[in-house]
Amino acid sequence: MATTNTLSDPAIQLQLRQAKMDDIPQIAALSERVYAGTGMYGYPEPVLIGQQNHFPEGQFVVVAGEKIVGYCATLRVSEKRAFKQHNWSEITGNGYIATHDPHGEWLYGMEVCVDPNYRGYRIGQRLYNARKQLAQDLSLKGIVFAGRLPTLASRIKRYGTAEAYVEAVRKKEQRDPVLSFQLRNDFEFIGLIPHYLDADHQSMGYGVHMIWRNPKVSQTPAKGKQKNYGKRQPDSVRVGTVQYQQRKVQSFEEFMEAVAYFVDVVADYKGDFVVFPELFTLQLLSMESQQLSPVEAIEALTKYTPQFREAMRDLALRYNINIIGGSHPTRMPNGRVENICYIFLRDGTVHAQAKIHPTPNEAYWWNIEGGSELDVIQTDCGPIGVLICYDSEFPELARHLTDQGAQILFVPFCTDERQGYLRVRYCCQARAVENQIYVVMSGNCGNLPNVANMDIQYAQSCILTPCDLPFARDGIAADTTPNTEMVAMADLRPDLLMTARNSGSVQNLRDRRHDLYHVRWKGK
């Protein structure tokens, strides 16, 4: 159903501003409306989250009152990448703009869309002007993009080739709703890119390679190679991972006293995050007078969920620290039991991340089912992601979080013997290398003889880094002694991740072949 244009109301004003995280649902809905019937799809919310996390200052919206009626997305690219042949997926990282280069000399325009009910108000013009202003504010050489030809398919018989059609538009013998507008806005045509976006049937897959040169910046190439490595900033994130010993407790209060002790320790060291292991709340079952069956045990544990959430949130507020609350079996509103990691931020916000892949053991003995949502969590230390134990062994999940902007991946785990532990450890190290992120592991040690599936534990908690020159040579920022209760801490620098991604010995994220493969999330 068409949306009524609200600009007839004198109280409604058009305003252009930078996009915010809160705008994402509206932007996703706008893009769906704009591309309906074209054969192309709008932007799902995880993609828009990635855009915001990678380059927030490059995303703009136009609002009519509270309604978003226009949107544009940009990223920075190097001159070499800007002018060579490319396709949309390759240069935009499939829309997530994980390919954003903070040192890039050019602003790349990857998207402009305007609500069909608000066309005629020069909303596109406002967005293009915002891009130009951004390029000038950042002292970039200019703007480059590959535009659409939405009337090409309907006129190709008349002109024979895409090149002939573009030439007719340039000579003003033919009007194109997009190209004609761009030429009027001082953009120069530099060529056609075949197979730029094959899903764009109206443009027959072509992209029109265009540039706008910033008049305030010299276009003369700099002499010699430019140094773009070795930079660092003082900002760091201090993380403490708790290798937690399972022991019998007499009450919920005793359990929380042990938890509070470790929160206090990491907070005293001015930590930003403290991390607990997967299923560490199973310790509460040691209070039971007799051993419960696995199903009975999980059912008993789920009853502690409200009390656990309230107590952990209070600790995060009192100690001014973000808590990755291990994981806790939770009865969902639909009756399913899921293994949930609760994340308690120091502003009082509580997030929940379900384990996506229960192990065969969890599914068989405890009837735990997997979740279907996986999003980054915005914190005061930047975007983070959480994967619970077995989930770290599925590389697509970590890549999905990295594409959304995650810089630190937290992995609470619970493994009974060394082989199981090493599967998780090796996979976490791989996730750190292939995504150029930090990975923090936290596991249980000790034994709970009367608690089903918790009779033995093996752990060596650690904080892992990519393997490159800015980091520890073995890719380990901090490690623990196996099977010993202790805390390991490290200062993690997000700027070093950016240095590695853009000028490291290897550049895994930048070198991905987006023309060949990508991860597409089908869940929410």
Short mmCIF file of C-alpha atoms in Angstrom, two decimals:
data_model
loop_
_atom_site.label_atom_id
_atom_site.label_comp_id
_atom_site.label_asym_id
_atom_site.label_seq_id
_atom_site.Cartn_x
_atom_site.Cartn_y
_atom_site.Cartn_z
CA MET A 1 0.00 0.00 0.00
CA ALA A 2 1.39 3.41 -0.96
CA THR A 3 2.48 5.66 1.87
CA THR A 4 0.90 9.11 2.00
CA ASN A 5 3.23 12.03 1.45
CA THR A 6 3.26 14.00 4.70
CA LEU A 7 4.96 17.16 3.42
CA SER A 8 1.60 18.86 2.93
CA ASP A 9 1.56 19.25 6.71
CA PRO A 10 3.33 22.57 7.48
CA ALA A 11 4.63 21.12 10.72
CA ILE A 12 6.68 18.51 8.81
CA GLN A 13 10.17 19.56 7.73
CA LEU A 14 12.75 17.88 5.51
CA GLN A 15 16.09 17.46 7.24
CA LEU A 16 19.31 15.78 6.17
CA ARG A 17 21.52 14.18 8.81
CA GLN A 18 23.88 11.30 9.40
CA ALA A 19 22.18 7.93 9.76
CA LYS A 20 22.02 6.32 13.20
CA MET A 21 21.60 2.77 14.45
CA ASP A 22 18.01 3.55 15.43
CA ASP A 23 17.26 4.35 11.77
CA ILE A 24 18.08 0.86 10.53
CA PRO A 25 14.56 -0.65 10.54
CA GLN A 26 13.23 2.33 8.60
CA ILE A 27 16.13 2.26 6.12
CA ALA A 28 15.59 -1.46 5.51
CA ALA A 29 11.90 -0.88 4.85
CA LEU A 30 12.66 2.06 2.54
CA SER A 31 15.11 0.04 0.46
CA GLU A 32 12.54 -2.76 0.11
CA ARG A 33 9.97 -0.29 -1.20
CA VAL A 34 12.40 1.31 -3.61
CA TYR A 35 13.58 -1.96 -5.17
CA ALA A 36 10.23 -3.76 -5.21
CA GLY A 37 9.59 -5.17 -8.68
CA THR A 38 13.11 -4.54 -10.01
CA GLY A 39 14.52 -8.02 -9.39
CA MET A 40 16.85 -6.56 -6.76
CA TYR A 41 16.43 -6.70 -3.02
CA GLY A 42 16.56 -4.12 -0.27
CA TYR A 43 19.13 -4.15 2.50
CA PRO A 44 18.56 -6.53 5.46
CA GLU A 45 19.27 -5.06 8.86
CA PRO A 46 22.61 -6.88 9.50
CA VAL A 47 24.03 -5.30 6.32
CA LEU A 48 22.96 -1.84 7.45
CA ILE A 49 24.50 -2.49 10.88
CA GLY A 50 27.78 -3.29 9.12
CA GLN A 51 27.63 -0.01 7.20
CA GLN A 52 27.09 1.93 10.41
CA ASN A 53 29.91 0.21 12.26
CA HIS A 54 32.48 0.45 9.49
CA PHE A 55 31.95 4.08 8.40
CA PRO A 56 29.15 5.85 10.32
CA GLU A 57 30.05 9.32 9.06
CA GLY A 58 29.50 8.16 5.48
CA GLN A 59 25.83 7.17 5.82
CA PHE A 60 23.09 9.79 5.44
CA VAL A 61 19.31 9.97 5.63
CA VAL A 62 16.69 12.57 4.77
CA VAL A 63 13.76 12.65 7.17
CA ALA A 64 10.30 14.16 6.79
CA GLY A 65 9.40 14.69 10.41
CA GLU A 66 10.24 11.28 11.88
CA LYS A 67 9.92 9.34 8.61
CA ILE A 68 13.03 8.41 6.61
CA VAL A 69 12.39 9.26 2.96
CA GLY A 70 15.93 9.16 1.54
CA TYR A 71 19.13 7.28 2.25
CA CYS A 72 22.65 7.06 0.86
CA ALA A 73 25.64 4.91 1.76
CA THR A 74 29.34 5.47 1.09
CA LEU A 75 32.74 4.04 1.92
CA ARG A 76 36.34 5.08 1.34
CA VAL A 77 38.45 3.27 -1.23
CA SER A 78 41.99 3.57 -2.55
CA GLU A 79 42.62 5.19 -5.91
CA LYS A 80 43.81 1.88 -7.34
CA ARG A 81 40.57 0.16 -6.35
CA ALA A 82 38.37 3.10 -7.37
CA PHE A 83 39.45 3.14 -11.00
CA LYS A 84 39.99 -0.50 -11.87
CA GLN A 85 37.17 -2.71 -13.14
CA HIS A 86 35.08 -4.12 -10.33
CA ASN A 87 31.59 -5.25 -9.43
CA TRP A 88 29.20 -4.16 -6.70
CA SER A 89 29.69 -7.15 -4.38
CA GLU A 90 33.46 -6.98 -4.65
CA ILE A 91 33.91 -3.30 -3.84
CA THR A 92 31.20 -3.04 -1.16
CA GLY A 93 31.85 -6.34 0.59
CA ASN A 94 28.37 -7.48 -0.44
CA GLY A 95 26.91 -4.29 1.00
CA TYR A 96 28.38 -4.56 4.50
CA ILE A 97 31.25 -2.21 3.44
CA ALA A 98 33.72 -4.39 5.32
CA THR A 99 36.01 -3.29 2.45
CA HIS A 100 36.05 0.29 3.80
CA ASP A 101 39.61 1.69 3.74
CA PRO A 102 40.06 4.46 6.35
CA HIS A 103 43.08 5.68 4.36
CA GLY A 104 41.32 5.60 0.98
CA GLU A 105 41.70 8.74 -1.13
CA TRP A 106 38.25 8.51 -2.74
CA LEU A 107 34.70 8.37 -1.44
CA TYR A 108 32.78 5.56 -3.10
CA GLY A 109 29.02 6.03 -3.46
CA MET A 110 27.37 2.62 -3.20
CA GLU A 111 23.71 3.54 -2.74
CA VAL A 112 21.16 6.34 -3.05
CA CYS A 113 17.46 5.61 -2.70
CA VAL A 114 14.45 7.92 -2.34
CA ASP A 115 10.94 7.02 -1.22
CA PRO A 116 8.74 6.93 -4.37
CA ASN A 117 6.09 9.00 -2.58
CA TYR A 118 8.57 11.79 -1.88
CA ARG A 119 10.19 12.21 -5.28
CA GLY A 120 10.19 15.70 -6.72
CA TYR A 121 11.61 17.34 -3.59
CA ARG A 122 15.26 17.09 -4.68
CA ILE A 123 15.99 14.58 -1.97
CA GLY A 124 18.57 12.88 -4.19
CA GLN A 125 20.19 16.28 -4.74
CA ARG A 126 20.47 16.81 -1.00
CA LEU A 127 22.14 13.43 -0.56
CA TYR A 128 24.62 14.07 -3.38
CA ASN A 129 25.46 17.46 -1.84
CA ALA A 130 26.08 15.74 1.51
CA ARG A 131 28.51 13.36 -0.17
CA LYS A 132 30.40 16.23 -1.77
CA GLN A 133 30.60 18.05 1.54
CA LEU A 134 31.88 14.90 3.26
CA ALA A 135 34.57 14.43 0.60
CA GLN A 136 35.68 18.02 1.15
CA ASP A 137 35.59 17.74 4.95
CA LEU A 138 37.81 14.64 4.73
CA SER A 139 40.08 16.25 2.09
CA LEU A 140 39.47 13.38 -0.30
CA LYS A 141 40.23 13.56 -4.01
CA GLY A 142 36.57 13.21 -4.85
CA ILE A 143 33.72 10.77 -5.32
CA VAL A 144 33.55 7.71 -7.53
CA PHE A 145 30.70 5.28 -8.11
CA ALA A 146 28.99 3.08 -10.68
CA GLY A 147 25.49 4.37 -11.40
CA ARG A 148 22.41 2.67 -12.79
CA LEU A 149 20.77 2.92 -16.21
CA PRO A 150 17.17 2.12 -15.28
CA THR A 151 15.77 2.71 -18.81
CA LEU A 152 18.50 0.89 -20.74
CA ALA A 153 16.68 -2.43 -21.11
CA SER A 154 13.58 -0.74 -22.53
CA ARG A 155 15.60 1.29 -25.07
CA ILE A 156 18.41 -1.08 -26.05
CA LYS A 157 16.70 -2.05 -29.33
CA ARG A 158 16.68 1.58 -30.43
CA TYR A 159 20.36 2.21 -29.66
CA GLY A 160 21.84 -1.24 -30.20
CA THR A 161 24.49 -1.04 -27.49
CA ALA A 162 24.81 0.34 -23.97
CA GLU A 163 27.68 2.54 -25.15
CA ALA A 164 25.49 4.16 -27.83
CA TYR A 165 22.72 4.78 -25.31
CA VAL A 166 25.10 6.45 -22.84
CA GLU A 167 26.54 8.62 -25.61
CA ALA A 168 23.03 9.77 -26.56
CA VAL A 169 22.36 10.73 -22.94
CA ARG A 170 25.65 12.63 -22.71
CA LYS A 171 24.75 14.58 -25.87
CA LYS A 172 21.30 15.30 -24.36
CA GLU A 173 19.61 13.51 -27.24
CA GLN A 174 18.06 11.11 -24.73
CA ARG A 175 17.12 11.60 -21.08
CA ASP A 176 17.93 8.97 -18.45
CA PRO A 177 16.44 9.54 -14.97
CA VAL A 178 19.70 8.66 -13.23
CA LEU A 179 22.57 9.41 -15.60
CA SER A 180 21.13 12.74 -16.73
CA PHE A 181 20.80 13.78 -13.09
CA GLN A 182 24.38 12.78 -12.32
CA LEU A 183 25.78 14.65 -15.33
CA ARG A 184 23.93 17.79 -14.20
CA ASN A 185 25.67 17.41 -10.83
CA ASP A 186 29.16 17.74 -12.35
CA PHE A 187 29.96 14.03 -12.43
CA GLU A 188 32.19 12.88 -15.28
CA PHE A 189 31.59 9.70 -17.25
CA ILE A 190 34.74 7.53 -17.42
CA GLY A 191 33.39 4.24 -18.76
CA LEU A 192 30.94 1.37 -18.54
CA ILE A 193 31.42 -1.60 -16.22
CA PRO A 194 29.76 -4.77 -17.57
CA HIS A 195 28.42 -7.25 -15.00
CA TYR A 196 28.62 -4.64 -12.28
CA LEU A 197 25.35 -5.89 -10.79
CA ASP A 198 23.74 -8.65 -12.82
CA ALA A 199 20.61 -8.57 -10.65
CA ASP A 200 19.89 -5.08 -12.03
CA HIS A 201 17.95 -6.23 -15.10
CA GLN A 202 16.78 -2.70 -15.95
CA SER A 203 20.43 -1.67 -16.38
CA MET A 204 21.27 -5.00 -18.04
CA GLY A 205 23.91 -5.49 -15.36
CA TYR A 206 25.89 -2.40 -16.42
CA GLY A 207 27.34 0.18 -14.05
CA VAL A 208 28.16 3.68 -15.30
CA HIS A 209 31.59 4.56 -13.90
CA MET A 210 31.42 8.20 -12.76
CA ILE A 211 33.67 10.58 -10.80
CA TRP A 212 33.47 13.99 -9.20
CA ARG A 213 36.76 15.71 -8.48
CA ASN A 214 37.10 17.70 -5.27
CA PRO A 215 38.14 21.22 -6.39
CA LYS A 216 39.78 21.86 -3.01
CA VAL A 217 42.27 18.99 -3.31
CA SER A 218 45.13 18.68 -5.78
CA GLN A 219 44.58 15.87 -8.27
CA THR A 220 48.32 15.55 -8.94
CA PRO A 221 49.56 12.11 -7.86
CA ALA A 222 51.84 12.19 -4.83
CA LYS A 223 55.47 11.41 -5.52
CA GLY A 224 56.76 8.14 -4.18
CA LYS A 225 54.97 5.61 -2.02
CA GLN A 226 52.81 6.88 0.81
CA LYS A 227 53.31 5.38 4.22
CA ASN A 228 50.01 4.05 5.57
CA TYR A 229 51.22 1.67 8.25
CA GLY A 230 52.62 1.87 11.75
CA LYS A 231 49.96 4.29 13.02
CA ARG A 232 48.41 3.72 16.40
CA GLN A 233 46.21 5.52 18.88
CA PRO A 234 46.24 5.36 22.67
CA ASP A 235 42.70 4.01 22.98
CA SER A 236 42.52 0.41 24.17
CA VAL A 237 39.95 -2.02 25.53
CA ARG A 238 40.90 -3.95 28.66
CA VAL A 239 39.45 -7.45 28.80
CA GLY A 240 39.55 -9.99 31.61
CA THR A 241 38.63 -13.62 30.99
CA VAL A 242 37.72 -15.79 33.99
CA GLN A 243 38.71 -19.44 34.07
CA TYR A 244 36.01 -20.41 36.53
CA GLN A 245 36.23 -23.36 38.88
CA GLN A 246 33.09 -25.39 39.38
CA ARG A 247 32.50 -26.18 43.05
CA LYS A 248 29.55 -27.07 45.24
CA VAL A 249 27.53 -24.12 46.53
CA GLN A 250 24.83 -24.01 49.20
CA SER A 251 22.74 -21.12 47.84
CA PHE A 252 22.21 -18.77 44.94
CA GLU A 253 23.74 -16.01 47.08
CA GLU A 254 26.94 -18.03 47.53
CA PHE A 255 27.14 -18.54 43.77
CA MET A 256 26.76 -14.80 43.16
CA GLU A 257 29.43 -14.02 45.76
CA ALA A 258 31.92 -16.04 43.72
CA VAL A 259 30.86 -14.27 40.53
CA ALA A 260 31.05 -10.85 42.19
CA TYR A 261 34.59 -11.60 43.35
CA PHE A 262 35.84 -11.93 39.78
CA VAL A 263 33.84 -8.95 38.57
CA ASP A 264 35.42 -6.91 41.36
CA VAL A 265 38.94 -8.11 40.46
CA VAL A 266 38.68 -7.15 36.80
CA ALA A 267 36.95 -3.86 37.66
CA ASP A 268 39.78 -3.00 40.08
CA TYR A 269 42.16 -3.33 37.14
CA LYS A 270 39.98 -0.83 35.22
CA GLY A 271 38.65 -3.55 32.93
CA ASP A 272 36.05 -2.83 30.27
CA PHE A 273 34.85 -6.44 29.91
CA VAL A 274 34.82 -9.47 32.18
CA VAL A 275 33.96 -12.82 30.59
CA PHE A 276 32.50 -15.96 32.19
CA PRO A 277 32.27 -19.50 30.73
CA GLU A 278 29.45 -21.31 29.01
CA LEU A 279 26.96 -23.03 31.35
CA PHE A 280 28.83 -21.87 34.45
CA THR A 281 25.41 -21.50 36.13
CA LEU A 282 25.15 -25.32 36.19
CA GLN A 283 26.98 -24.89 39.49
CA LEU A 284 23.57 -24.00 40.95
CA LEU A 285 22.51 -27.62 40.49
CA SER A 286 25.02 -28.68 43.15
CA MET A 287 22.48 -27.39 45.70
CA GLU A 288 20.05 -30.17 44.80
CA SER A 289 19.73 -32.90 47.44
CA GLN A 290 19.77 -35.67 44.83
CA GLN A 291 21.12 -36.04 41.34
CA LEU A 292 18.58 -34.99 38.73
CA SER A 293 18.13 -36.48 35.29
CA PRO A 294 19.51 -34.27 32.49
CA VAL A 295 16.05 -33.02 31.50
CA GLU A 296 15.08 -32.37 35.13
CA ALA A 297 18.37 -30.56 35.70
CA ILE A 298 17.87 -28.15 32.83
CA GLU A 299 14.25 -27.54 33.82
CA ALA A 300 15.39 -26.71 37.36
CA LEU A 301 18.07 -24.38 36.06
CA THR A 302 15.75 -22.37 33.82
CA LYS A 303 13.82 -21.27 36.90
CA TYR A 304 16.83 -19.20 37.98
CA THR A 305 16.78 -17.08 34.81
CA PRO A 306 15.00 -13.95 36.17
CA GLN A 307 17.06 -13.98 39.37
CA PHE A 308 20.31 -14.49 37.45
CA ARG A 309 19.58 -11.67 35.00
CA GLU A 310 18.70 -9.24 37.75
CA ALA A 311 21.77 -10.04 39.86
CA MET A 312 24.23 -9.85 36.93
CA ARG A 313 22.78 -6.59 35.65
CA ASP A 314 23.20 -5.12 39.13
CA LEU A 315 26.88 -6.18 39.16
CA ALA A 316 27.49 -4.51 35.78
CA LEU A 317 26.01 -1.27 37.07
CA ARG A 318 27.71 -1.36 40.48
CA TYR A 319 31.19 -2.17 39.16
CA ASN A 320 30.89 -0.08 35.96
CA ILE A 321 31.96 -2.95 33.72
CA ASN A 322 30.50 -4.88 30.79
CA ILE A 323 29.85 -8.53 31.67
CA ILE A 324 29.74 -11.36 29.15
CA GLY A 325 27.59 -13.62 31.30
CA GLY A 326 28.77 -17.01 30.09
CA SER A 327 25.59 -18.86 29.16
CA HIS A 328 22.48 -20.03 30.94
CA PRO A 329 19.74 -22.43 29.75
CA THR A 330 16.55 -20.43 29.32
CA ARG A 331 12.95 -21.42 28.69
CA MET A 332 11.77 -19.27 25.78
CA PRO A 333 8.21 -17.89 25.43
CA ASN A 334 7.46 -20.52 22.77
CA GLY A 335 8.43 -23.32 25.17
CA ARG A 336 11.85 -24.08 23.64
CA VAL A 337 14.93 -24.30 25.84
CA GLU A 338 17.87 -22.37 24.40
CA ASN A 339 21.42 -21.90 25.64
CA ILE A 340 21.60 -18.12 26.05
CA CYS A 341 24.56 -15.84 26.66
CA TYR A 342 23.34 -12.71 28.43
CA ILE A 343 25.45 -9.61 27.92
CA PHE A 344 25.14 -7.04 30.71
CA LEU A 345 26.40 -3.60 29.73
CA ARG A 346 27.47 -1.08 32.32
CA ASP A 347 24.70 1.32 31.33
CA GLY A 348 22.13 -1.27 32.46
CA THR A 349 21.28 -2.62 29.01
CA VAL A 350 20.88 -6.41 28.74
CA HIS A 351 21.33 -8.30 25.47
CA ALA A 352 20.80 -12.00 24.76
CA GLN A 353 22.59 -14.19 22.22
CA ALA A 354 21.43 -17.77 21.76
CA LYS A 355 23.73 -20.61 20.83
CA ILE A 356 23.03 -21.28 17.16
CA HIS A 357 24.36 -24.85 17.06
CA PRO A 358 23.71 -27.01 20.14
CA THR A 359 26.12 -29.92 20.29
CA PRO A 360 24.66 -33.40 19.73
CA ASN A 361 25.14 -33.97 23.45
CA GLU A 362 23.15 -30.86 24.42
CA ALA A 363 20.35 -31.68 22.00
CA TYR A 364 20.10 -35.33 23.12
CA TRP A 365 20.41 -35.02 26.89
CA TRP A 366 19.03 -31.54 27.56
CA ASN A 367 16.66 -30.98 24.61
CA ILE A 368 18.38 -27.66 23.93
CA GLU A 369 17.48 -26.10 20.59
CA GLY A 370 19.43 -23.60 18.51
CA GLY A 371 18.61 -19.92 18.04
CA SER A 372 18.29 -18.19 14.66
CA GLU A 373 19.45 -14.62 15.28
CA LEU A 374 23.03 -13.36 15.28
CA ASP A 375 23.76 -9.65 15.50
CA VAL A 376 26.58 -7.49 16.75
CA ILE A 377 26.07 -5.74 20.07
CA GLN A 378 26.86 -2.05 20.33
CA THR A 379 28.92 -1.24 23.42
CA ASP A 380 30.80 1.80 24.69
CA CYS A 381 33.97 0.03 23.48
CA GLY A 382 32.73 -0.60 19.95
CA PRO A 383 30.73 -3.40 18.33
CA ILE A 384 31.25 -6.92 19.67
CA GLY A 385 30.00 -10.40 18.83
CA VAL A 386 29.32 -13.52 20.92
CA LEU A 387 29.55 -17.14 19.77
CA ILE A 388 28.97 -19.86 22.34
CA CYS A 389 31.52 -22.71 22.24
CA TYR A 390 30.51 -25.01 19.31
CA ASP A 391 29.36 -21.97 17.28
CA SER A 392 33.00 -20.90 16.96
CA GLU A 393 33.59 -24.00 14.82
CA PHE A 394 31.36 -22.59 12.07
CA PRO A 395 33.35 -19.89 10.24
CA GLU A 396 30.28 -18.38 8.57
CA LEU A 397 29.01 -17.09 11.93
CA ALA A 398 32.16 -15.16 12.79
CA ARG A 399 32.31 -13.76 9.25
CA HIS A 400 28.69 -12.60 9.54
CA LEU A 401 29.54 -10.76 12.77
CA THR A 402 32.73 -9.29 11.31
CA ASP A 403 30.83 -8.01 8.28
CA GLN A 404 28.55 -6.20 10.73
CA GLY A 405 31.59 -4.54 12.29
CA ALA A 406 32.51 -6.75 15.25
CA GLN A 407 36.07 -6.16 16.44
CA ILE A 408 36.07 -8.45 19.49
CA LEU A 409 34.50 -11.90 19.49
CA PHE A 410 33.70 -13.42 22.88
CA VAL A 411 33.51 -17.24 23.08
CA PRO A 412 32.28 -18.69 26.39
CA PHE A 413 32.96 -22.43 26.22
CA CYS A 414 32.49 -25.61 28.23
CA THR A 415 34.51 -28.70 27.25
CA ASP A 416 35.02 -31.90 29.18
CA GLU A 417 38.38 -33.09 27.83
CA ARG A 418 41.39 -31.80 25.96
CA GLN A 419 40.39 -32.86 22.46
CA GLY A 420 37.10 -31.00 22.70
CA TYR A 421 38.90 -27.97 24.09
CA LEU A 422 41.46 -27.94 21.29
CA ARG A 423 38.73 -28.05 18.65
CA VAL A 424 37.36 -24.83 20.07
CA ARG A 425 40.80 -23.27 20.61
CA TYR A 426 42.09 -23.96 17.10
CA CYS A 427 38.86 -22.72 15.54
CA CYS A 428 38.96 -19.53 17.60
CA GLN A 429 42.51 -18.87 16.49
CA ALA A 430 41.41 -19.40 12.89
CA ARG A 431 38.52 -16.95 13.38
CA ALA A 432 40.99 -14.35 14.67
CA VAL A 433 43.27 -14.78 11.65
CA GLU A 434 40.69 -14.98 8.88
CA ASN A 435 38.58 -12.08 10.19
CA GLN A 436 41.42 -10.02 11.66
CA ILE A 437 39.64 -9.66 14.99
CA TYR A 438 40.31 -10.36 18.65
CA VAL A 439 38.81 -13.52 20.17
CA VAL A 440 38.35 -14.01 23.91
CA MET A 441 37.73 -17.52 25.30
CA SER A 442 36.48 -18.33 28.79
CA GLY A 443 36.04 -21.88 30.11
CA ASN A 444 35.22 -23.93 33.20
CA CYS A 445 37.57 -26.03 35.27
CA GLY A 446 36.89 -28.23 38.31
CA ASN A 447 34.24 -30.92 38.76
CA LEU A 448 30.61 -31.26 39.79
CA PRO A 449 30.26 -35.01 40.47
CA ASN A 450 26.49 -35.03 41.04
CA VAL A 451 25.55 -32.83 38.08
CA ALA A 452 24.87 -34.66 34.83
CA ASN A 453 27.30 -33.79 31.99
CA MET A 454 29.42 -31.59 34.30
CA ASP A 455 31.47 -34.28 36.04
CA ILE A 456 34.78 -33.28 34.41
CA GLN A 457 36.04 -30.07 32.76
CA TYR A 458 39.08 -29.06 30.74
CA ALA A 459 39.93 -25.44 29.96
CA GLN A 460 42.78 -23.13 29.06
CA SER A 461 41.14 -19.75 28.62
CA CYS A 462 42.91 -17.19 26.48
CA ILE A 463 42.78 -13.93 24.52
CA LEU A 464 43.75 -14.37 20.87
CA THR A 465 44.84 -11.93 18.18
CA PRO A 466 45.53 -12.04 14.47
CA CYS A 467 49.00 -13.35 13.62
CA ASP A 468 50.81 -10.31 12.24
CA LEU A 469 53.51 -7.85 13.23
CA PRO A 470 51.41 -5.45 15.34
CA PHE A 471 50.40 -8.32 17.64
CA ALA A 472 52.06 -10.96 19.79
CA ARG A 473 54.10 -13.23 17.52
CA ASP A 474 52.12 -16.36 18.47
CA GLY A 475 48.73 -14.66 18.19
CA ILE A 476 48.14 -14.94 21.96
CA ALA A 477 47.66 -11.75 23.95
CA ALA A 478 47.05 -13.63 27.22
CA ASP A 479 46.84 -17.25 28.32
CA THR A 480 46.01 -19.26 31.44
CA THR A 481 47.36 -22.37 33.08
CA PRO A 482 45.20 -25.36 32.11
CA ASN A 483 42.55 -26.38 34.63
CA THR A 484 43.49 -23.73 37.19
CA GLU A 485 41.08 -21.08 38.41
CA MET A 486 42.50 -17.71 37.40
CA VAL A 487 41.96 -14.50 35.42
CA ALA A 488 43.86 -13.49 32.29
CA MET A 489 43.81 -9.86 31.11
CA ALA A 490 44.99 -7.97 28.06
CA ASP A 491 44.69 -4.53 26.49
CA LEU A 492 43.26 -4.80 22.99
CA ARG A 493 43.68 -1.97 20.49
CA PRO A 494 41.02 -1.65 17.78
CA ASP A 495 43.29 0.67 15.79
CA LEU A 496 45.79 -2.18 15.35
CA LEU A 497 43.04 -4.24 13.73
CA MET A 498 42.46 -1.43 11.25
CA THR A 499 46.19 -1.22 10.57
CA ALA A 500 46.36 -4.99 9.95
CA ARG A 501 43.27 -4.98 7.74
CA ASN A 502 44.51 -2.17 5.55
CA SER A 503 48.29 -2.54 5.48
CA GLY A 504 49.19 -5.80 7.22
CA SER A 505 51.47 -8.53 5.92
CA VAL A 506 48.29 -10.24 4.76
CA GLN A 507 44.91 -8.54 4.40
CA ASN A 508 42.35 -11.31 4.67
CA LEU A 509 39.26 -9.11 4.71
CA ARG A 510 40.40 -6.83 1.89
CA ASP A 511 41.55 -9.72 -0.32
CA ARG A 512 38.29 -11.66 -0.20
CA ARG A 513 36.88 -12.54 -3.63
CA HIS A 514 33.44 -11.01 -3.31
CA ASP A 515 32.91 -11.82 -6.99
CA LEU A 516 33.07 -15.53 -6.11
CA TYR A 517 31.56 -16.00 -2.65
CA HIS A 518 29.94 -14.35 0.33
CA VAL A 519 27.97 -15.20 3.46
CA ARG A 520 24.26 -14.45 3.22
CA TRP A 521 22.36 -14.59 6.49
CA LYS A 522 18.84 -15.97 6.07
CA GLY A 523 17.78 -15.55 9.69
CA LYS A 524 16.61 -12.30 11.15
#
